[in-house]
Structure formats: structure tokens, C-alpha cells
Short mmCIF file of C-alpha atoms and ligand atoms in Angstrom, two decimals:
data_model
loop_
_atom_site.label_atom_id
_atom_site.label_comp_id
_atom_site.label_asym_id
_atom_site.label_seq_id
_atom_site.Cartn_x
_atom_site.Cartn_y
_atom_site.Cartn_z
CA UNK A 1 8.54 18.04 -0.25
CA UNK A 2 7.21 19.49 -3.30
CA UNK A 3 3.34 20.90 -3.12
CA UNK A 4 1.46 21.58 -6.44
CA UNK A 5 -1.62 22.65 -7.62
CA UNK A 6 -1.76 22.50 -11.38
CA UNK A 7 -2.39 19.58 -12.75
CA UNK A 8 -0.19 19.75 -15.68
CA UNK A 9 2.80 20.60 -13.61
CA UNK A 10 2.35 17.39 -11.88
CA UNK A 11 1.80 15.32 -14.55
CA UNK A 12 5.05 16.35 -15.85
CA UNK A 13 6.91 15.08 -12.70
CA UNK A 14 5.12 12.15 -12.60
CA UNK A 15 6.40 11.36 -16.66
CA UNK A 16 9.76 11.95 -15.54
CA UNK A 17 9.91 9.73 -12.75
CA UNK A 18 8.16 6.91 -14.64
CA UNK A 19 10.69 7.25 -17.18
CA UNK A 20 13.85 7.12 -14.44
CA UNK A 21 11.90 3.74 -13.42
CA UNK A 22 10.24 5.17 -9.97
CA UNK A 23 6.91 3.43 -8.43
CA UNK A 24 4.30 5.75 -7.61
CA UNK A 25 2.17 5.51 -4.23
CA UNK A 26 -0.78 7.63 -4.07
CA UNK A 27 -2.90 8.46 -1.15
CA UNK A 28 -6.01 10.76 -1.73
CA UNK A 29 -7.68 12.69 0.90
CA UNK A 30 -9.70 15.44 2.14
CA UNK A 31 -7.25 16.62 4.65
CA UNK A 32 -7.23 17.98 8.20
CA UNK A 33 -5.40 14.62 8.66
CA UNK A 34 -5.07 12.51 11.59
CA UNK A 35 -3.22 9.37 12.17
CA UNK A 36 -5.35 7.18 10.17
CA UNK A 37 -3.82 9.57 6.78
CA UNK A 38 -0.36 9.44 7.62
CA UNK A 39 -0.60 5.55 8.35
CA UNK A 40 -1.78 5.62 4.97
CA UNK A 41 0.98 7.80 3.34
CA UNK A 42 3.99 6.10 5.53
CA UNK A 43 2.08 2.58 4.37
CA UNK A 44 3.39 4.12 0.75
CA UNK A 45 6.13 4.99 1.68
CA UNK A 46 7.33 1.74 2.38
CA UNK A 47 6.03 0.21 -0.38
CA UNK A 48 6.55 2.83 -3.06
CA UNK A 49 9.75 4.67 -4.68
CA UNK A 50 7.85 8.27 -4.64
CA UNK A 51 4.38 8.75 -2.47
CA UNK A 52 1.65 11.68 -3.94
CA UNK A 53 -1.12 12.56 -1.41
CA UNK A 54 -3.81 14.74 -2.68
CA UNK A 55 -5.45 16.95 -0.98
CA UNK A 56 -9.19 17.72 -2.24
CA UNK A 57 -12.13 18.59 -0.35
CA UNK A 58 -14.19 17.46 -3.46
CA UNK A 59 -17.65 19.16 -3.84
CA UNK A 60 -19.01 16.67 -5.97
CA UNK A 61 -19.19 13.87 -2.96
CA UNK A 62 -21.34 16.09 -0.56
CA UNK A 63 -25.17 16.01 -0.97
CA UNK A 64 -27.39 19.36 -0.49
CA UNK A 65 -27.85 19.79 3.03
CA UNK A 66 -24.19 17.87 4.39
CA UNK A 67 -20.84 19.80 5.67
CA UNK A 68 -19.45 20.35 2.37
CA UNK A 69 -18.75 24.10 3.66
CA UNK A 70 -17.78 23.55 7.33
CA UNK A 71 -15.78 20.69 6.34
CA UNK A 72 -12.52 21.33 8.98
CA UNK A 73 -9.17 22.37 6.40
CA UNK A 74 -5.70 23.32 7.72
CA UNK A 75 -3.37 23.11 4.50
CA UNK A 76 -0.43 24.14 6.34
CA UNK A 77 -0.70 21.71 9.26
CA UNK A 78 -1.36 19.13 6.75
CA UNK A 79 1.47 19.72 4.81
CA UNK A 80 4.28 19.91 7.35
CA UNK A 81 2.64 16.43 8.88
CA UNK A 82 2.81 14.96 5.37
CA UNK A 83 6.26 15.93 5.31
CA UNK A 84 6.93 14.22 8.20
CA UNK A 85 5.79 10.63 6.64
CA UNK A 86 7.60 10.50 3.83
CA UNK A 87 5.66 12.17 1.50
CA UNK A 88 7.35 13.98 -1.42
CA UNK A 89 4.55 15.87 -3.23
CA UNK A 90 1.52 17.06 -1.61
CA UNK A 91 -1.11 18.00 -4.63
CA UNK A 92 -3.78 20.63 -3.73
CA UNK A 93 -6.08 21.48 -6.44
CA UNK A 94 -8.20 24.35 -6.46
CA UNK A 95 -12.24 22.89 -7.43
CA UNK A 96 -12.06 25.24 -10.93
CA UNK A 97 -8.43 23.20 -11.79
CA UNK A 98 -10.44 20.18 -11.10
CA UNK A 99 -14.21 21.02 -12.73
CA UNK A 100 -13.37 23.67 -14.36
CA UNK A 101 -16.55 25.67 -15.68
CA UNK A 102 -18.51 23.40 -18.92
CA UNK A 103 -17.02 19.77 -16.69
CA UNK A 104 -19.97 17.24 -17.85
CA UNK A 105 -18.03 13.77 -17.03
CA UNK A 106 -19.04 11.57 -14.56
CA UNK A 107 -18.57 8.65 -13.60
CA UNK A 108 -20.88 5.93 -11.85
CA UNK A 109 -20.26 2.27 -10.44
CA UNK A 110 -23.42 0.13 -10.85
CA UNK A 111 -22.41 -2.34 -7.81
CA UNK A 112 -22.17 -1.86 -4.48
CA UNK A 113 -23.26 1.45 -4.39
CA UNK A 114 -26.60 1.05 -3.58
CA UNK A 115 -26.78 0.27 0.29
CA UNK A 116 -24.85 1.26 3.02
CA UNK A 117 -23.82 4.91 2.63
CA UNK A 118 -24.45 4.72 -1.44
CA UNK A 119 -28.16 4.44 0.06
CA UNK A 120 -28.44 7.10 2.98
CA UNK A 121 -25.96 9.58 0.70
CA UNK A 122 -27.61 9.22 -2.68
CA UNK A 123 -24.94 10.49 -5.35
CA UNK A 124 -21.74 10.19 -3.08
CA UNK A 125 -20.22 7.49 -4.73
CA UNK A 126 -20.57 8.68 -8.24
CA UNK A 127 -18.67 11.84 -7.02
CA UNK A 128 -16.24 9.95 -5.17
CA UNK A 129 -15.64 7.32 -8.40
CA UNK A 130 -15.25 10.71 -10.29
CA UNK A 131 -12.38 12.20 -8.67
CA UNK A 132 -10.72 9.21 -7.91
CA UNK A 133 -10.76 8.54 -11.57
CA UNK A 134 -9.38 12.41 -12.37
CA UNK A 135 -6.81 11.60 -9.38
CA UNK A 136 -5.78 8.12 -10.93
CA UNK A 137 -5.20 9.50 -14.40
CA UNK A 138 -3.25 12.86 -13.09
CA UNK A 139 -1.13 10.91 -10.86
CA UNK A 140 -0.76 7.53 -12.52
CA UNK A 141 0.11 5.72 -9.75
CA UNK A 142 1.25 2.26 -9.08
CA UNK A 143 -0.25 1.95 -5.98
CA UNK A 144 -3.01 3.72 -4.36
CA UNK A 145 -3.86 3.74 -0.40
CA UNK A 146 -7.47 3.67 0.88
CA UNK A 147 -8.91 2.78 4.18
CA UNK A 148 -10.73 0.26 5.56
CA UNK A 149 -12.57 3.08 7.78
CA UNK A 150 -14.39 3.74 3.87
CA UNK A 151 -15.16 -0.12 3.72
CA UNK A 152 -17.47 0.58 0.73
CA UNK A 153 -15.71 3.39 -1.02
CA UNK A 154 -12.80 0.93 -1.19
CA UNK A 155 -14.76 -1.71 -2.63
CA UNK A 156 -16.09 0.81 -5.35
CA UNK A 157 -12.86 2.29 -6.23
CA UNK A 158 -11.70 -1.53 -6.69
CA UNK A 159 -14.76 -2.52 -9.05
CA UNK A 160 -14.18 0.83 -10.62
CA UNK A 161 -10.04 0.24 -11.25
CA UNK A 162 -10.98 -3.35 -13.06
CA UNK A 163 -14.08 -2.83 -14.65
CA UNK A 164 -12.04 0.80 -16.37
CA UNK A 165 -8.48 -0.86 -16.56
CA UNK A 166 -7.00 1.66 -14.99
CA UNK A 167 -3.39 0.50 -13.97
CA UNK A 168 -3.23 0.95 -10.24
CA UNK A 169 -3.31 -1.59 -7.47
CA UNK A 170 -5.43 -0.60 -4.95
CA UNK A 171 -4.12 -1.29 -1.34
CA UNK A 172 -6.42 -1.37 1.87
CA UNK A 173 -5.29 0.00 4.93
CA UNK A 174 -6.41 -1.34 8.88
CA UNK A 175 -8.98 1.47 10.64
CA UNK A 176 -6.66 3.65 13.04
CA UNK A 177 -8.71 4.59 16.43
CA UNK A 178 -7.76 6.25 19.26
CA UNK A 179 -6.91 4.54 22.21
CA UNK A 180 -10.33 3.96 23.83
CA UNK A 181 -11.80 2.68 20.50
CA UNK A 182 -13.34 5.83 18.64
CA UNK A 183 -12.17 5.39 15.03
CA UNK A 184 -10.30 8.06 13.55
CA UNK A 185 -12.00 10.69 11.40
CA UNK A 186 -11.39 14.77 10.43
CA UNK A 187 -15.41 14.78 11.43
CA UNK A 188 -14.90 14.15 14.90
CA UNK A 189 -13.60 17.56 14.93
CA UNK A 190 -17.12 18.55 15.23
CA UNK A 191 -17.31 16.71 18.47
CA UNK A 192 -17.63 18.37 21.81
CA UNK A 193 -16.60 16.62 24.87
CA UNK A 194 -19.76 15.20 25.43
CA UNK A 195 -20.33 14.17 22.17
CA UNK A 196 -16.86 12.57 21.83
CA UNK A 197 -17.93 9.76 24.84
CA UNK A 198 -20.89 9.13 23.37
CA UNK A 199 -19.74 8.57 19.82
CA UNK A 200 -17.87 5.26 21.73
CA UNK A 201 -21.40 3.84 20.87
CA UNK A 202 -20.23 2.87 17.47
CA UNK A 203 -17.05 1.06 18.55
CA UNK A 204 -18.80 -0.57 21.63
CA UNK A 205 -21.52 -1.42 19.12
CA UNK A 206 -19.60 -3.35 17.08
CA UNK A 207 -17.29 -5.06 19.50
CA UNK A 208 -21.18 -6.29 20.99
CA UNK A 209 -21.87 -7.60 17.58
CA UNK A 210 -18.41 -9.51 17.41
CA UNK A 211 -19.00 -10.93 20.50
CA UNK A 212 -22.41 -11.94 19.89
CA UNK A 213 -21.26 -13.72 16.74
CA UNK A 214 -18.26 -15.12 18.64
CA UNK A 215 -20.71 -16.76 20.91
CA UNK A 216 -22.48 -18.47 18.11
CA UNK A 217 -25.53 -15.73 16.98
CA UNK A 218 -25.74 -15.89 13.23
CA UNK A 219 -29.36 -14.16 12.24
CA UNK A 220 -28.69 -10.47 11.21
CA UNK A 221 -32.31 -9.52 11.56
CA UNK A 222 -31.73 -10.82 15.56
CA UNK A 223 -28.48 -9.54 15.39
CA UNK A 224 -29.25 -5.56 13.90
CA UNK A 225 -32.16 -5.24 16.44
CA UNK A 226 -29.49 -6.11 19.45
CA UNK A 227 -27.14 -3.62 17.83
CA UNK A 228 -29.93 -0.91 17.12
CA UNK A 229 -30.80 -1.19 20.95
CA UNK A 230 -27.38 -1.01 22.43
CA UNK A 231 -27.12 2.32 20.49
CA UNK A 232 -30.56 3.96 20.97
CA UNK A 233 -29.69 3.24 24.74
CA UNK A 234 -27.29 6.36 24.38
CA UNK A 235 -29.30 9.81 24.11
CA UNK A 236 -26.72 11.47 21.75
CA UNK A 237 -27.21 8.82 18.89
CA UNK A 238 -29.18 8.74 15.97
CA UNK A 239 -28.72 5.61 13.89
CA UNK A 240 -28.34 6.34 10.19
CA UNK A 241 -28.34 2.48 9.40
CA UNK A 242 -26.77 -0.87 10.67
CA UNK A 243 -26.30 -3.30 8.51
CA UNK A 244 -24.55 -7.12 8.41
CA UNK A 245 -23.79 -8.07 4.45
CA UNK A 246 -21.40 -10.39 2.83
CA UNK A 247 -18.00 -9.20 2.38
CA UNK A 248 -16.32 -8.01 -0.04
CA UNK A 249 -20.32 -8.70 -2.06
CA UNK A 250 -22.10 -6.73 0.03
CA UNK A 251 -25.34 -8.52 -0.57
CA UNK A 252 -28.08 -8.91 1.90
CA UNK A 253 -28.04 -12.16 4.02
CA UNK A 254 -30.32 -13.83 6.83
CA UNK A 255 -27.54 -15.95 8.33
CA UNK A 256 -24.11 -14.98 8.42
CA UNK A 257 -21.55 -17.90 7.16
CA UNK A 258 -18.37 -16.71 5.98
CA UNK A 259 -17.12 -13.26 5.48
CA UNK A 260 -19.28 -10.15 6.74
CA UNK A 261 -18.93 -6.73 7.51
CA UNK A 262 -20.87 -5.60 10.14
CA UNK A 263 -21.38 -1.55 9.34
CA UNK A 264 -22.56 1.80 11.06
CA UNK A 265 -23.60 5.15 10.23
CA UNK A 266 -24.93 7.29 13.47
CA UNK A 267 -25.31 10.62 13.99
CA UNK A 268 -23.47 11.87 17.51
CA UNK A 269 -25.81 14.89 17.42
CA UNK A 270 -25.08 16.86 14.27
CA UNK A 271 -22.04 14.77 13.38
CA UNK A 272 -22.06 11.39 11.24
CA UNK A 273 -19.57 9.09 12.39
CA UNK A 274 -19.23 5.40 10.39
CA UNK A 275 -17.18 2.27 11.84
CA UNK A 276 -16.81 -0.90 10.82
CA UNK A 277 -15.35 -4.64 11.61
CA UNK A 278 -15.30 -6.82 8.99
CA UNK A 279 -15.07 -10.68 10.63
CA UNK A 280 -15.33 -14.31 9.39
CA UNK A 281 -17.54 -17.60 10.88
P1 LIG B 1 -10.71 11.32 4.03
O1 LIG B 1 -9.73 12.44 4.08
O2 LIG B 1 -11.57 11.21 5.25
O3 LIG B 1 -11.48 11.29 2.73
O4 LIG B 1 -9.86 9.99 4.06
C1 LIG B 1 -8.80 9.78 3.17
C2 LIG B 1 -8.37 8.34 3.26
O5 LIG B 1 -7.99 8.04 4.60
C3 LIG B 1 -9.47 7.36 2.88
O6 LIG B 1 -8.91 6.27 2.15
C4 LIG B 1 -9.97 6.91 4.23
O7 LIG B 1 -10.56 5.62 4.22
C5 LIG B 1 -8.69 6.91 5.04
N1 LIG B 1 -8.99 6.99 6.47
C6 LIG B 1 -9.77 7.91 7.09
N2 LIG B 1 -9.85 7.64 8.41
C7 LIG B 1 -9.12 6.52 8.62
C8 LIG B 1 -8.83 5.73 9.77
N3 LIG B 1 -9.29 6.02 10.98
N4 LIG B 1 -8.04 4.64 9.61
C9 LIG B 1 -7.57 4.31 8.38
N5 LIG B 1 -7.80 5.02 7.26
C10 LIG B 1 -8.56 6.10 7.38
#
């Protein structure tokens, strides 16, 4: 497994395999990966001839104030699990090879971005569109792998890909979680003991809200206050929002008919954990 930071040097092996005829999967990330990244990167690796993950903990997607800094890296952990998937290039640009100094482009999704995180993290998307745009056109892949665990950022990236034409197909992965339900993230890291049972709230949170639904409850406003009691029961949480919106439109809706995602932010003490289910009445 190959691992690169210059951009051009990739972009030359990426020309040369597109000329011998090779598919490109591409995975971005921020590292310190878990299972939910390499389900990602051996998802490509099935479906791909040659599988790219990036490595970038990109500045331009934290807000003043968030964990840009403590934000947990281990490149050489990272790269020996990547190996282990399937991967065959691991890119790891430095921020100046990305923004290098006089960088004024940006780029900005007008839909979608404004609830949900887009709302509480005011910028975010813009930086993630950004990079992911950089990322696309350095890699050129045929396939890229996102998360469902980033419901929105995958819906962006999506509107983003079509509304650019940028060539890639953009391929949504199932949210990995550890055995007792806690959804996979690099933040839980943060996480003592403690904190790690009561950040269950969001997955016990949401399998409430399925259930209510499965047993016929259908107004949101009814439905968010249940949800923002079950998790202001536990002392460790502090709800960043809760929110029931069409899916994949994300518009606001009194009654839920169809497709909805059903989405949290909370804060486990310091740490802000999201979750998701996305289900359909
Ligand atoms: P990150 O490094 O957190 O920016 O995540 C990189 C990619 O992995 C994104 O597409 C995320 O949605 C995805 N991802 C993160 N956590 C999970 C998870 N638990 N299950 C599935 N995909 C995930």
C-alpha cells in the first residue's frame, strides 16, 4: 500500500490507472478510524478495481471554539488498518498542500445545509463541500464512500456532485455501532467510562422514536418533546437538537407520511455525538 502526500504525485497514479482501464473507489476521512471507516474502504474494495482513502483532518470544517486541535490522529495505526482492508493508497495531505497560503475558493451548497448540523455548526458544510470537491478532482474517482452516520453531509455532497457535474457516484454506507448500540465515531474517544453509558441515550433515543412511530404516533412536535424528555432524563446529556424531516428533502413536516429521518446532536458532557435512523410509514 502506497501512502502519499503530494497531490501531484497522486494525480499522476491516478492518470495511469485510468488509462490501464482501473475503477477508482474513494473513501475520505479524518482518521483515527474505527470500524465504521474500514467498512467503508472494504465496501470499495469490493466494488472498485483500486480504493484511495484520504486522510485529512480539514481545518476548514471546524468552527471557532470546536476540537479542531484535540481532534484524536494516529497516522500509523491508521495506515497499517487501511492496509488491512484492501486499500492501496492512503493520501495524507499536509493543510499548506491543501490551502496553501493566498487559497480564496470555496465552495457552498444552498440546500440542505441549513438545519440539522448546517444550523448548530454554521459554516461546516461549506468547508466540508470544499474539500470534498479538492478530494474529488485530485482523486477522480468512480466511486466515492460516505456514511450514513453523516446523514446530511451525504445528502450535500450528492446535491453538490450533480448540481457541479462532477463524475463520481456517490455510495452510502449503513451506520456501524458497537454492540450495545453506541454508533461508531473517532469522537467517542473523548469519552470516559461514564460518559460512554450515557452517550447510549442517543441510540435508545431513537430506537423510542421508532417504536413510537411503529405503534402508530405520527406528529413530530408530540414526537420531539417525547424524544427531548427521554434524553434530558440522563444527567450527562445536553441536546444540541432533535429533529424529524423528510428524507432525503429534509424539509420540516407536522405529520410524518413516508420517508423521515429522525436525527440527534447531544453533547455527552464536552463531547458531541450525532445518530440517526432514517425509517418509512
Ligand atoms: P470521519 O473520519 O468521521 O469524517 O468519517 C469519514 C467517513 O466515515 C464519513 O463518510 C462518515 O460518515 C463515515 N463514518 C463515520 N462513522 C461511521 C459509522 N459509525 N458507520 C458508518 N460510517 C461512518
Amino acid at each position: 500500500m502506497k501512502v502519499i502526500n503530494v497531490i501531484a504525485e497522486l494525480k499522476e497514479i491516478v492518470t495511469s490507472l485510468k488509462k490501464q482501464g482501473k475503477t477508482i473507489g474513494f473513501v475520505p476521512t479524518m482518521g483515527y478510524f474505527h470500524e465504521g471507516h474500514l467498512t467503508l474502504m472494504r465496501t470499495a474494495a469490493e466494488k472498485t478495481d483500486y480504493v484511495v482513502a484520504s486522510i485529512f483532518v480539514n481545518p476548514l470544517q471546524f468552527g471557532a471554539g470546536e476540537d479542531f486541535e484535540e481532534y484524536p490522529r494516529d497516522l500509523e495505526r491508521d495506515i497499517s488498518l487501511a492496509d488491512s482492508t484492501g486499500v492501496k493508497l492512503v493520501f495524507t495531505p499536509g493543510t499548506a498542500e491543501m490551502y496553501p497560503t493566498g487559497y480564496a475558493t470555496f465552495v457552498e451548497v444552498g440546500q440542505l445545509t441549513d438545519k440539522l448540523c448546517g444550523g448548530s455548526r454554521p459554516g461546516h458544510f461549506r468547508g466540508v463541500a470544499t474539500v470534498v470537491t479538492k478530494l474529488f478532482n485530485i482523486v477522480n474517482p468512480d466511486i466515492a464512500f460516505f456514511g450514513q452516520k453523516d446523514a446530511q453531509q451525504a445528502l450535500v455532497l450528492k446535491k453538490m456532485a450533480e448540481d457541479l457535474n462532477i463524475n463520481v457516484e456517490i455510495e452510502i454506507v449503513p451506520i456501524v455501532r458497537e454492540p450495545d448500540g453506541l454508533a461508531m465515531s473517532s469522537r467517542n474517544k473523548y469519552l470516559s467510562s461514564e460518559e460512554r453509558k450515557s452517550a447510549l441515550v442517543l441510540s435508545k433515543a431513537l430506537s423510542l422514536a421508532q417504536a413510537l412511530i411503529k405503534s402508530g404516533a405520527r406528529n413530530t412536535v408530540e414526537l420531539k418533546r417525547e424524544i427531548i424528555n427521554f434524553i434530558s432524563r440522563e444527567p450527562a446529556a445536553r441536546i444540541d437538537y432533535v429533529d424529524i424531516l423528510s428524507f432525503p428533502g429534509l424539509k420540516e413536516i407536522e405529520n410524518i407520511n413516508g420517508q423521515v429521518i429522525v436525527a440527534l446532536a447531544v453533547f455527552i458532557a464536552g463531547t458531541r455525538l450525532i445518530d440517526n435512523v432514517i425509517l418509512e410509514v
